[in-house]
Short mmCIF file of C-alpha atoms in Angstrom, two decimals:
data_model
loop_
_atom_site.label_atom_id
_atom_site.label_comp_id
_atom_site.label_asym_id
_atom_site.label_seq_id
_atom_site.Cartn_x
_atom_site.Cartn_y
_atom_site.Cartn_z
CA MET A 3 -171.28 -58.57 -47.08
CA GLU A 4 -174.50 -60.00 -44.85
CA ILE A 5 -175.14 -63.55 -45.79
CA ASN A 6 -177.59 -64.79 -43.22
CA VAL A 7 -180.13 -67.66 -43.84
CA GLY A 8 -182.75 -66.55 -40.93
CA SER A 9 -183.24 -63.46 -39.59
CA SER A 10 -183.32 -62.38 -35.59
CA SER A 11 -186.75 -63.19 -35.39
CA SER A 12 -186.20 -66.46 -36.61
CA ASP A 13 -187.43 -69.88 -35.50
CA VAL A 14 -185.16 -72.50 -33.82
CA ARG A 15 -185.14 -74.27 -37.04
CA SER A 16 -183.43 -71.29 -39.00
CA VAL A 17 -181.28 -71.02 -36.30
CA GLU A 18 -180.43 -74.74 -36.40
CA LEU A 19 -180.19 -74.50 -40.11
CA ARG A 20 -177.58 -71.46 -40.08
CA ARG A 21 -175.29 -73.66 -37.44
CA LYS A 22 -175.49 -76.25 -39.91
CA LEU A 23 -174.21 -73.91 -42.85
CA HIS A 24 -171.21 -72.84 -40.89
CA LEU A 25 -171.66 -69.57 -42.96
CA ARG A 26 -169.45 -66.61 -42.28
CA VAL A 27 -171.10 -63.27 -41.55
CA LYS A 28 -170.05 -59.94 -41.94
CA MET A 29 -172.42 -57.08 -40.65
CA ALA A 30 -172.15 -54.24 -42.77
CA ASP A 31 -173.83 -50.89 -42.02
CA THR A 32 -175.99 -51.34 -45.52
CA ALA A 33 -179.31 -50.05 -43.84
CA SER A 34 -178.84 -46.65 -43.44
CA LEU A 35 -177.93 -46.41 -47.18
CA ARG A 36 -181.60 -46.75 -48.31
CA GLY A 37 -182.39 -43.61 -46.57
CA LEU A 38 -180.03 -41.69 -48.41
CA GLY A 39 -182.02 -41.47 -51.41
CA LYS A 40 -183.83 -38.24 -50.10
CA LYS A 41 -180.63 -36.68 -49.48
CA LEU A 42 -178.84 -37.24 -52.88
CA LYS A 43 -178.88 -33.44 -53.52
CA THR A 44 -176.33 -33.35 -50.86
CA VAL A 45 -174.17 -35.58 -52.47
CA GLN A 46 -174.24 -34.74 -56.11
CA GLN A 47 -170.47 -33.96 -56.66
CA LEU A 48 -170.34 -38.09 -56.19
CA THR A 49 -171.72 -37.96 -59.81
CA LEU A 50 -167.64 -37.58 -61.01
CA LEU A 51 -167.77 -41.36 -59.09
CA ALA A 52 -170.04 -43.73 -60.31
CA PRO A 53 -170.10 -47.84 -60.27
CA THR A 54 -168.81 -49.65 -63.54
CA LEU A 55 -169.43 -52.88 -65.04
CA GLU A 56 -165.87 -54.40 -64.59
CA GLU A 57 -165.59 -53.27 -60.74
CA PHE A 58 -168.73 -54.94 -60.17
CA GLU A 59 -167.93 -57.75 -62.04
CA GLN A 60 -164.86 -57.95 -59.69
CA ILE A 61 -167.08 -57.87 -56.79
CA LEU A 62 -169.10 -60.58 -57.83
CA ASP A 63 -166.23 -62.68 -59.53
CA LEU A 64 -168.83 -63.29 -62.68
CA PRO A 65 -166.78 -61.61 -65.90
CA LEU A 66 -169.09 -60.86 -68.53
CA GLU A 67 -166.78 -61.85 -71.62
CA GLY A 68 -168.09 -64.46 -73.28
CA ARG A 69 -171.58 -64.44 -71.51
CA GLN A 70 -174.73 -62.70 -72.42
CA PRO A 71 -175.98 -60.20 -70.21
CA TYR A 72 -179.54 -60.87 -68.33
CA ARG A 73 -182.20 -59.97 -70.82
CA PRO A 74 -185.79 -59.50 -69.42
CA MET A 75 -188.56 -61.59 -71.11
CA GLU A 76 -192.09 -60.31 -71.68
CA HIS A 77 -193.92 -63.12 -69.50
CA HIS A 78 -192.83 -64.32 -65.39
CA ALA A 79 -191.76 -67.78 -64.96
CA SER A 80 -194.81 -70.25 -64.52
CA LEU A 81 -195.49 -72.04 -61.04
CA PRO A 82 -194.60 -75.38 -62.90
CA THR A 83 -191.14 -74.20 -63.38
CA ILE A 84 -190.39 -72.30 -59.97
CA ALA A 85 -191.60 -75.98 -58.46
CA ASN A 86 -189.76 -78.38 -60.63
CA VAL A 87 -186.72 -75.91 -58.61
CA LEU A 88 -188.02 -75.66 -55.51
CA ARG A 89 -188.88 -79.80 -55.72
CA ILE A 90 -192.04 -79.07 -54.36
CA HIS A 91 -195.64 -79.86 -56.04
CA PRO A 92 -197.40 -77.12 -58.25
CA ALA A 93 -200.45 -77.04 -55.82
CA GLU A 94 -198.05 -76.63 -52.55
CA LEU A 95 -196.39 -73.73 -54.31
CA GLN A 96 -199.76 -72.02 -55.46
CA GLN A 97 -201.00 -72.25 -51.44
CA ALA A 98 -197.57 -70.39 -50.92
CA TYR A 99 -197.97 -67.86 -53.79
CA GLN A 100 -198.49 -64.19 -52.37
CA GLU A 101 -198.82 -60.51 -53.77
CA LYS A 102 -196.98 -57.42 -51.35
CA HIS A 103 -197.83 -54.59 -53.09
CA GLN A 104 -198.80 -55.30 -56.36
CA ASN A 105 -195.76 -57.86 -56.82
CA ARG A 106 -196.24 -61.61 -56.83
CA GLY A 107 -193.79 -63.91 -55.23
CA PHE A 108 -192.82 -66.10 -52.31
CA THR A 109 -191.91 -64.81 -48.68
CA ARG A 110 -188.55 -65.35 -47.11
CA GLU A 111 -189.71 -67.56 -44.20
CA PHE A 112 -191.32 -69.80 -46.97
CA LEU A 113 -187.99 -70.63 -49.00
CA GLU A 114 -186.21 -70.46 -45.51
CA ARG A 115 -188.40 -73.33 -44.69
CA GLN A 116 -187.93 -75.25 -47.92
CA THR A 117 -184.39 -75.19 -47.44
CA TYR A 118 -184.51 -76.94 -43.78
CA ASN A 119 -186.86 -79.47 -45.98
CA LEU A 120 -184.00 -79.93 -48.01
CA ALA A 121 -180.94 -80.10 -45.69
CA GLU A 122 -182.99 -82.91 -43.47
CA LYS A 123 -183.19 -85.14 -47.00
CA GLU A 124 -179.54 -83.96 -47.87
CA ASP A 125 -180.71 -82.82 -51.14
CA TRP A 126 -178.09 -80.78 -51.56
CA GLU A 127 -178.24 -79.67 -55.14
CA THR A 128 -181.61 -78.57 -54.60
CA PHE A 129 -180.97 -76.94 -51.29
CA MET A 130 -177.89 -75.08 -53.08
CA ASP A 131 -180.60 -73.89 -55.61
CA VAL A 132 -183.12 -72.75 -53.20
CA LEU A 133 -180.39 -70.82 -51.56
CA ALA A 134 -179.33 -69.00 -54.23
CA LEU A 135 -182.78 -68.02 -55.35
CA THR A 136 -183.19 -66.79 -51.98
CA ILE A 137 -179.91 -64.79 -52.03
CA TYR A 138 -181.22 -63.42 -55.36
CA GLY A 139 -184.33 -62.03 -54.16
CA ILE A 140 -183.31 -60.64 -50.47
CA VAL A 141 -179.72 -59.45 -51.29
CA LEU A 142 -179.21 -59.05 -55.13
CA PHE A 143 -182.76 -58.14 -56.26
CA PRO A 144 -184.81 -56.69 -53.81
CA LYS A 145 -187.79 -55.19 -54.00
CA HIS A 146 -189.54 -55.37 -50.49
CA ASP A 147 -188.10 -56.49 -47.18
CA ASN A 148 -187.85 -60.44 -47.00
CA PHE A 149 -190.13 -60.81 -49.86
CA VAL A 150 -188.59 -62.85 -53.30
CA ASP A 151 -190.79 -61.48 -56.21
CA LEU A 152 -191.02 -62.84 -59.82
CA VAL A 153 -188.85 -60.34 -61.51
CA SER A 154 -185.65 -61.76 -58.96
CA ILE A 155 -186.72 -65.67 -59.66
CA ASP A 156 -186.73 -64.61 -63.44
CA VAL A 157 -183.02 -63.43 -63.20
CA PHE A 158 -182.02 -66.61 -61.39
CA LEU A 159 -183.93 -68.90 -63.78
CA ALA A 160 -182.21 -66.71 -66.63
CA CYS A 161 -178.29 -67.35 -65.18
CA LYS A 162 -179.21 -71.05 -64.13
CA ASN A 163 -180.89 -71.94 -67.21
CA ARG A 164 -179.35 -69.57 -70.23
CA SER A 165 -176.03 -68.93 -68.46
CA GLU A 166 -176.70 -65.30 -68.58
CA ASN A 167 -174.94 -62.73 -66.45
CA PRO A 168 -176.30 -60.85 -63.77
CA VAL A 169 -173.90 -58.08 -63.07
CA PRO A 170 -175.47 -55.53 -65.82
CA ALA A 171 -178.86 -56.07 -64.40
CA LEU A 172 -177.17 -55.05 -61.02
CA LEU A 173 -175.43 -52.25 -62.20
CA ALA A 174 -179.05 -51.15 -63.59
CA ASP A 175 -180.87 -51.16 -60.56
CA VAL A 176 -178.22 -49.20 -59.09
CA TYR A 177 -178.48 -46.67 -61.69
CA CYS A 178 -182.08 -47.02 -61.86
CA THR A 179 -182.86 -46.36 -58.19
CA LEU A 180 -180.65 -43.78 -58.14
CA SER A 181 -182.35 -41.64 -61.12
CA PHE A 182 -185.82 -42.51 -59.44
CA CYS A 183 -185.19 -40.99 -56.33
CA HIS A 184 -183.32 -38.26 -57.96
CA GLU A 185 -186.11 -37.28 -60.56
CA ARG A 186 -189.43 -38.71 -58.69
CA LYS A 187 -188.56 -37.52 -55.46
CA GLY A 188 -187.79 -41.43 -54.21
CA LYS A 189 -186.94 -41.78 -50.70
CA ARG A 190 -185.24 -45.29 -50.59
CA ILE A 191 -182.33 -46.79 -52.77
CA ILE A 192 -183.79 -50.13 -53.72
CA CYS A 193 -180.68 -52.16 -55.02
CA CYS A 194 -177.97 -54.45 -53.96
CA LEU A 195 -177.01 -52.67 -51.20
CA PRO A 196 -174.06 -54.59 -49.67
CA MET A 197 -172.56 -54.26 -53.46
CA LEU A 198 -172.97 -51.08 -53.34
CA TYR A 199 -171.78 -50.51 -49.98
CA ILE A 200 -168.36 -52.50 -51.24
CA TRP A 201 -168.10 -49.85 -54.09
CA LEU A 202 -168.50 -46.89 -52.11
CA THR A 203 -166.43 -47.70 -49.27
CA THR A 204 -163.54 -49.15 -51.11
CA HIS A 205 -163.61 -44.97 -52.89
CA VAL A 206 -164.16 -42.90 -50.49
CA PHE A 207 -162.46 -45.10 -47.36
CA LYS A 208 -158.26 -45.04 -47.39
CA ARG A 209 -157.51 -48.61 -47.29
CA PRO A 210 -154.07 -50.29 -47.31
CA SER A 211 -153.34 -50.77 -51.12
CA GLU A 212 -151.95 -54.61 -51.22
CA ILE A 213 -155.28 -55.81 -50.80
CA LYS A 214 -156.46 -57.70 -54.12
CA CYS A 215 -159.79 -58.63 -53.30
CA PRO A 216 -162.54 -56.39 -52.66
CA ILE A 217 -164.66 -58.74 -50.07
CA THR A 218 -161.28 -59.25 -47.80
CA ASN A 219 -161.28 -55.83 -48.05
CA LEU A 220 -164.62 -55.62 -46.26
CA LEU A 221 -163.80 -58.04 -43.61
CA ARG A 222 -160.43 -56.70 -42.74
CA PHE A 223 -161.78 -53.16 -42.51
CA GLN A 224 -165.13 -52.09 -41.52
CA THR A 225 -166.34 -47.99 -41.06
CA ARG A 226 -168.14 -47.16 -37.95
CA GLN A 227 -171.94 -47.33 -38.25
CA LYS A 228 -173.69 -44.07 -39.49
CA ASN A 229 -176.95 -42.98 -39.90
CA GLY A 230 -178.81 -41.30 -43.35
CA GLN A 231 -177.99 -37.53 -42.38
CA GLU A 232 -174.25 -38.93 -41.47
CA TRP A 233 -173.77 -40.62 -44.45
CA ALA A 234 -174.48 -37.61 -46.37
CA ASN A 235 -172.54 -35.45 -44.60
CA HIS A 236 -169.40 -37.62 -45.26
CA LEU A 237 -170.31 -38.02 -48.99
CA ALA A 238 -170.60 -33.79 -49.26
CA SER A 239 -166.90 -33.54 -47.64
CA VAL A 240 -165.51 -35.73 -50.21
CA ASN A 241 -163.39 -33.80 -52.73
CA GLU A 242 -161.63 -35.40 -55.73
CA GLY A 243 -158.41 -35.55 -53.55
CA HIS A 244 -160.29 -37.98 -51.06
CA ILE A 245 -161.35 -40.51 -53.78
CA ARG A 246 -159.39 -43.47 -54.12
CA TRP A 247 -160.06 -43.40 -58.12
CA HIS A 248 -158.35 -46.87 -59.05
CA THR A 249 -159.06 -49.81 -56.48
CA PRO A 250 -156.42 -52.26 -56.18
CA TRP A 251 -158.44 -55.06 -56.74
CA GLN A 252 -159.00 -54.04 -60.31
CA GLN A 253 -157.21 -56.03 -62.69
CA SER A 254 -159.13 -55.34 -65.79
CA THR A 255 -156.93 -53.98 -69.20
CA THR A 256 -160.02 -53.54 -71.49
CA ILE A 257 -163.53 -51.99 -70.66
CA ILE A 258 -166.74 -52.32 -72.50
CA TYR A 259 -166.92 -49.07 -73.89
CA HIS A 260 -170.31 -49.19 -76.25
CA CYS A 261 -172.67 -51.50 -77.36
CA GLY A 262 -173.92 -52.08 -81.16
CA ASN A 263 -175.51 -48.72 -82.57
CA TYR A 264 -175.40 -46.80 -79.33
CA PRO A 265 -173.05 -44.46 -78.45
CA ASN A 266 -172.49 -46.09 -74.75
CA VAL A 267 -174.23 -49.13 -72.85
CA PRO A 268 -177.75 -50.08 -72.51
CA LEU A 269 -178.13 -51.77 -69.09
CA MET A 270 -181.57 -53.98 -68.70
CA GLY A 271 -181.97 -53.91 -65.15
CA THR A 272 -185.27 -55.96 -63.13
CA ARG A 273 -186.96 -52.64 -62.70
CA GLY A 274 -186.02 -50.32 -65.84
CA CYS A 275 -183.67 -49.56 -69.06
CA ILE A 276 -181.00 -47.08 -68.19
CA ASN A 277 -178.24 -45.89 -70.73
CA TYR A 278 -174.11 -46.00 -69.08
CA ASN A 279 -171.44 -44.13 -70.02
CA LEU A 280 -168.23 -45.45 -69.19
CA ILE A 281 -166.36 -42.84 -70.41
CA MET A 282 -167.19 -40.68 -67.37
CA GLY A 283 -165.81 -43.58 -64.71
CA GLN A 284 -162.97 -44.48 -66.40
CA ARG A 285 -160.40 -43.06 -64.37
CA GLN A 286 -161.62 -45.63 -62.10
CA LEU A 287 -160.38 -48.14 -64.20
CA ALA A 288 -156.96 -46.36 -64.70
CA TYR A 289 -157.10 -44.59 -68.16
CA PRO A 290 -157.08 -40.61 -67.85
CA MET A 291 -160.17 -38.09 -68.69
CA MET A 292 -158.36 -36.45 -71.55
CA GLY A 293 -161.10 -34.06 -72.22
CA PRO A 294 -165.10 -33.49 -71.92
CA PRO A 295 -167.38 -36.21 -73.17
CA ALA A 296 -169.33 -35.76 -76.72
CA GLU A 297 -172.58 -34.34 -76.44
CA GLU A 298 -174.44 -37.51 -77.82
CA LEU A 299 -173.32 -39.48 -74.90
CA LEU A 300 -174.83 -37.21 -72.40
CA VAL A 301 -178.84 -37.49 -73.67
CA PRO A 302 -180.34 -39.31 -71.40
CA PHE A 303 -182.46 -42.85 -71.68
CA VAL A 304 -184.26 -44.16 -68.77
CA VAL A 305 -186.90 -46.33 -69.11
CA TYR A 306 -189.04 -47.74 -66.06
CA TYR A 307 -190.65 -50.80 -66.70
CA GLU A 308 -193.77 -49.51 -64.46
CA ASP A 309 -194.23 -46.92 -67.12
CA GLY A 310 -195.38 -49.42 -70.02
CA ASN A 311 -194.20 -49.44 -73.89
CA PHE A 312 -190.67 -50.93 -73.40
CA ILE A 313 -191.01 -53.88 -75.33
CA GLU A 314 -189.48 -52.46 -78.73
CA LEU A 315 -186.56 -50.58 -76.10
CA ILE A 316 -186.21 -53.82 -74.78
CA GLN A 317 -185.78 -55.43 -78.00
CA LYS A 318 -183.33 -52.75 -79.35
CA ALA A 319 -181.45 -53.02 -76.37
CA ARG A 320 -180.66 -56.88 -76.50
CA ASN A 321 -179.34 -56.48 -80.13
CA ALA A 322 -177.16 -53.92 -79.06
CA TRP A 323 -175.04 -56.59 -77.03
CA ALA A 324 -174.56 -58.81 -79.52
CA LYS A 325 -171.72 -56.40 -80.70
CA VAL A 326 -170.05 -55.67 -77.55
CA VAL A 327 -167.20 -52.78 -78.83
CA ARG A 328 -163.92 -52.91 -75.87
CA LYS A 329 -161.42 -50.44 -75.68
CA GLY A 330 -157.98 -50.34 -73.78
CA LYS A 331 -154.52 -49.37 -75.29
CA GLU A 332 -156.58 -46.83 -77.30
CA LEU A 333 -157.63 -44.88 -74.58
CA GLY A 334 -154.20 -43.43 -73.31
CA VAL A 335 -151.37 -44.40 -70.60
CA ARG A 336 -152.46 -45.90 -67.51
CA SER A 337 -153.24 -42.97 -65.32
CA CYS A 338 -156.21 -41.85 -63.04
CA ALA A 339 -155.60 -38.16 -64.20
CA ALA A 340 -157.94 -35.48 -65.62
CA LYS A 341 -156.80 -32.85 -68.00
CA ALA A 342 -157.76 -29.25 -67.48
CA SER A 343 -159.96 -29.28 -70.54
CA TYR A 344 -162.36 -32.00 -68.34
CA ARG A 345 -161.76 -29.66 -65.23
CA GLN A 346 -163.46 -26.67 -66.86
CA TRP A 347 -166.41 -28.90 -68.48
CA VAL A 348 -167.00 -30.10 -65.13
CA LYS A 349 -167.39 -26.65 -64.23
CA GLU A 350 -169.40 -25.41 -66.74
CA ARG A 351 -171.71 -28.56 -66.54
CA VAL A 352 -172.16 -27.90 -62.88
CA GLN A 353 -173.48 -24.40 -63.75
CA GLU A 354 -175.88 -25.51 -66.52
CA ILE A 355 -177.80 -28.10 -64.93
CA LYS A 356 -177.44 -26.54 -61.56
CA LEU A 357 -176.07 -29.17 -59.68
CA PRO A 358 -176.42 -28.15 -55.42
CA PHE A 359 -173.13 -28.63 -54.45
CA LYS A 360 -173.42 -28.16 -50.46
CA ASP A 361 -170.64 -27.30 -48.03
CA PRO A 362 -171.23 -30.06 -45.45
CA SER A 363 -171.16 -27.37 -43.07
CA THR A 364 -174.41 -25.87 -44.15
CA SER A 365 -175.88 -29.48 -43.79
CA GLN A 366 -174.70 -29.78 -40.28
CA GLU A 367 -176.38 -26.85 -38.87
CA SER A 368 -179.71 -27.63 -40.80
CA GLU A 369 -180.06 -30.98 -39.15
CA PRO A 370 -178.88 -31.27 -35.70
CA SER A 371 -176.36 -34.20 -35.56
CA ASN A 372 -172.60 -34.84 -34.06
CA PRO A 373 -171.06 -31.58 -34.11
CA GLU A 374 -167.82 -33.25 -34.77
CA PRO A 375 -167.61 -34.76 -38.57
CA PHE A 376 -166.67 -38.33 -38.62
CA GLU A 377 -163.72 -38.16 -40.71
CA ASN A 378 -161.47 -36.59 -38.35
CA GLU A 379 -160.65 -39.15 -36.95
CA GLU A 380 -159.44 -40.45 -40.35
CA VAL A 381 -157.68 -37.48 -40.68
CA LYS A 382 -155.88 -37.49 -37.27
CA GLU A 383 -154.71 -41.02 -38.34
CA LEU A 384 -153.65 -40.04 -41.67
CA LYS A 385 -151.38 -36.80 -40.08
CA LYS A 386 -149.78 -39.27 -37.94
CA SER A 387 -149.04 -41.41 -40.76
CA VAL A 388 -147.50 -38.64 -42.59
CA GLN A 389 -145.52 -37.42 -39.68
CA SER A 390 -144.05 -41.00 -39.32
CA HIS A 391 -143.16 -41.03 -43.00
CA ALA A 392 -141.78 -37.84 -43.33
CA ALA A 393 -138.26 -38.53 -41.85
CA LYS A 394 -137.98 -41.76 -44.27
CA VAL A 395 -138.87 -39.70 -46.86
CA GLN A 396 -136.05 -37.33 -46.37
CA ARG A 397 -133.94 -39.75 -46.07
CA TYR A 398 -134.83 -41.10 -49.18
CA LEU A 399 -134.34 -37.92 -50.74
CA GLU A 400 -130.90 -37.66 -49.44
CA ALA A 401 -130.12 -41.05 -50.73
CA ALA A 402 -131.68 -39.83 -53.83
CA SER A 403 -129.43 -36.87 -54.29
CA LYS A 404 -126.42 -38.68 -54.00
CA GLU A 405 -127.31 -41.55 -56.33
CA LEU A 406 -128.65 -38.31 -58.46
CA GLY A 407 -124.84 -36.93 -58.38
CA LEU A 408 -123.42 -40.50 -59.73
CA ARG A 409 -125.98 -40.85 -62.20
CA VAL A 410 -124.80 -37.36 -63.53
CA LYS A 411 -121.24 -38.37 -63.83
CA GLU A 412 -122.09 -41.70 -65.26
CA ARG A 413 -124.47 -39.80 -67.86
CA ASN A 414 -121.37 -37.15 -68.86
CA ALA A 415 -119.16 -40.15 -69.50
CA ALA A 416 -121.85 -41.66 -71.31
CA LEU A 417 -121.98 -38.57 -73.28
CA TYR A 418 -118.26 -38.20 -74.05
CA GLU A 419 -118.05 -42.05 -75.14
CA LYS A 420 -121.03 -41.12 -77.31
CA ARG A 421 -119.19 -38.33 -78.97
CA GLN A 422 -116.38 -40.32 -79.41
CA LEU A 423 -118.06 -42.93 -80.95
CA LYS A 424 -119.84 -40.72 -83.44
CA GLY A 425 -116.14 -39.62 -84.94
CA VAL A 426 -115.56 -43.01 -85.36
CA LEU A 427 -118.58 -44.10 -87.00
CA TYR A 428 -118.28 -40.50 -89.36
CA ASN A 429 -114.90 -42.02 -90.46
CA ALA A 430 -116.23 -45.35 -91.02
CA LYS A 431 -118.97 -44.05 -92.97
CA GLY A 432 -116.29 -42.96 -95.18
CA ASP A 433 -114.36 -45.60 -95.77
CA LYS A 434 -117.64 -47.38 -96.64
CA GLU A 435 -118.66 -44.79 -98.80
CA GLU A 436 -114.83 -44.92 -100.80
CA ALA A 437 -114.86 -49.07 -100.86
CA LEU A 438 -118.54 -48.52 -102.34
CA THR A 439 -117.00 -46.30 -105.23
CA GLN A 440 -113.89 -48.70 -105.67
CA ALA A 441 -116.28 -51.69 -105.86
CA ASN A 442 -118.66 -49.85 -108.31
CA GLU A 443 -115.57 -49.14 -110.38
CA LEU A 444 -114.49 -52.73 -110.54
CA GLN A 445 -117.79 -54.18 -111.26
CA THR A 446 -117.42 -51.53 -114.36
CA ARG A 447 -114.46 -52.62 -115.50
CA VAL A 448 -115.64 -56.60 -114.84
CA GLN A 449 -118.58 -55.82 -117.39
CA ASN A 450 -116.59 -54.31 -119.98
CA MET A 451 -114.19 -57.72 -119.71
CA GLU A 452 -117.07 -59.86 -120.23
CA GLU A 453 -118.26 -57.74 -123.51
CA GLN A 454 -115.05 -57.94 -124.96
CA ILE A 455 -114.65 -61.76 -124.08
CA LYS A 456 -118.20 -61.94 -125.54
CA LYS A 457 -117.02 -60.27 -128.80
CA ILE A 458 -113.82 -62.46 -129.11
CA VAL A 459 -115.72 -65.73 -128.81
CA MET A 460 -118.40 -64.53 -131.21
CA ALA A 461 -115.44 -63.58 -134.18
CA CYS A 462 -113.98 -67.27 -132.99
CA GLU A 463 -117.07 -68.93 -133.48
CA ALA A 464 -117.46 -67.08 -137.01
CA GLU A 465 -113.62 -68.27 -137.57
CA ILE A 466 -114.42 -71.80 -137.02
CA ASN A 467 -117.74 -71.86 -138.75
CA ALA A 468 -116.03 -70.63 -142.10
CA GLU A 469 -113.25 -73.29 -141.84
CA LYS A 470 -115.18 -75.94 -141.13
CA TRP A 471 -117.29 -75.17 -144.52
CA GLU A 472 -113.87 -74.75 -146.59
CA VAL A 473 -113.47 -78.32 -145.22
CA ILE A 474 -116.80 -79.78 -146.46
CA ARG A 475 -115.90 -77.92 -149.95
CA ILE A 476 -112.28 -79.68 -150.31
CA MET A 477 -113.91 -83.24 -149.19
CA LYS A 478 -116.36 -82.49 -152.20
CA GLU A 479 -113.86 -81.46 -154.62
CA TYR A 480 -111.43 -84.37 -153.46
CA LYS A 481 -114.34 -87.02 -153.91
CA ALA A 482 -114.95 -85.95 -157.32
CA ILE A 483 -111.13 -86.43 -157.94
CA VAL A 484 -111.16 -89.91 -156.88
CA LYS A 485 -114.38 -90.83 -158.57
CA VAL A 486 -112.80 -89.09 -162.25
CA LYS A 487 -109.62 -91.61 -161.16
CA ASP A 488 -111.49 -94.64 -160.67
CA GLY A 489 -113.41 -94.37 -163.68
CA GLN A 490 -109.76 -93.56 -165.83
CA ILE A 491 -108.68 -96.71 -164.02
CA GLU A 492 -111.36 -98.86 -164.99
CA GLU A 493 -111.05 -97.97 -168.80
CA GLY A 494 -107.03 -98.41 -168.69
CA ASP A 495 -108.18 -101.96 -167.21
CA LYS A 496 -110.28 -102.89 -169.95
CA LEU A 497 -107.54 -101.43 -172.86
CA ILE A 498 -105.02 -104.20 -171.03
CA GLU A 499 -107.51 -106.93 -171.39
CA TYR A 500 -108.26 -106.42 -175.12
#
């Protein structure tokens, strides 16, 4: 990705500013991608490969989870609001206010001059805001060369003030510009070309698998510069086997599958709103294509803001993002495979919508270019690499064969031991059943004894109660006899006295 404060024709102050920032600049061949729009018909097979939110998250290191996406407003930021960010008087800003092809904004030269003034004052906080605003307008959301329009300023302010994430808007702009080029015969791809370049080259050019960062991947490996026709020829020659479906730096385990009542994901960009079907690109996130997608997912939804009548649709899309549905393990075991039913659907889909899959040799004959395809050098290097590894693979196979023989012996021994254990287990199971039977009989005998003891106790209690009542009766009779005897004694004593 090119990060450049001054252009090649900038004045001395821009050069000094560039030196002061100590930015590391990587010149990538993105200019030729702009003219690829008019050649989309020659590269239609790449519709099986599509940018995803998760990949753009990784490239920009801006995760979506926990943050709202950028939501277009019905009006642009006012000049006083922009002046407050730039730390400039509104009257001075008004003088720099320009219109370019019916789009209002500020030139790149004006913003670079402002960064220079801020650097001189050592107002680094404002300096970073103005530099970020310039990058938003020139790199991330370009509309015209060297011009930052109000739309890109709106995105910057939404991210700065409302913490909204620009990734869905970036992806929306990519799809909208490709759709516009294909449907309305546009000739220039207008979106974040550096990010599209990183994504595209990672998938269609082989790179070492140990690189875990897309920016590092770009800095360490750069492809030869190509013009628009060479890009078209190369992309037209790419087939399923050439594509690197899952990149090593893609670490997402859950993916955004749909939002709200939408069967897919509505993306709100700076130029339009378009639906995005992750199911068509889930191989890039290491989930297999299990079959053809549902018909409802294939219904197109594209709204270009320049056509008007989009406010209600944007509001509906905003509401849908309040309920994001993510999927992961339920999509199947991680792999980049595709089932036969999906491949058959692709073939039928090609015939239905009549995608013009051109042979790259045909396109080379129609337009003069270098007769030797660019990919031949990579093919030669790949062949050399395959040959150098062939001997190693053979040795590995021989060692694996020996190891397999040992494993077979170990497996047979394990099977024998397993049969022995089954016999022991069967006998133990019989002993267990016999022990359970004896335990049940013993439990029955104990219950019978308990019942007998209970009956004996009840009989003893009855006898004790009867004897108790007999004792009471005898005591009453004894007391009565004693009372009679006492009366007789008293009468005898009286007679003796007389």
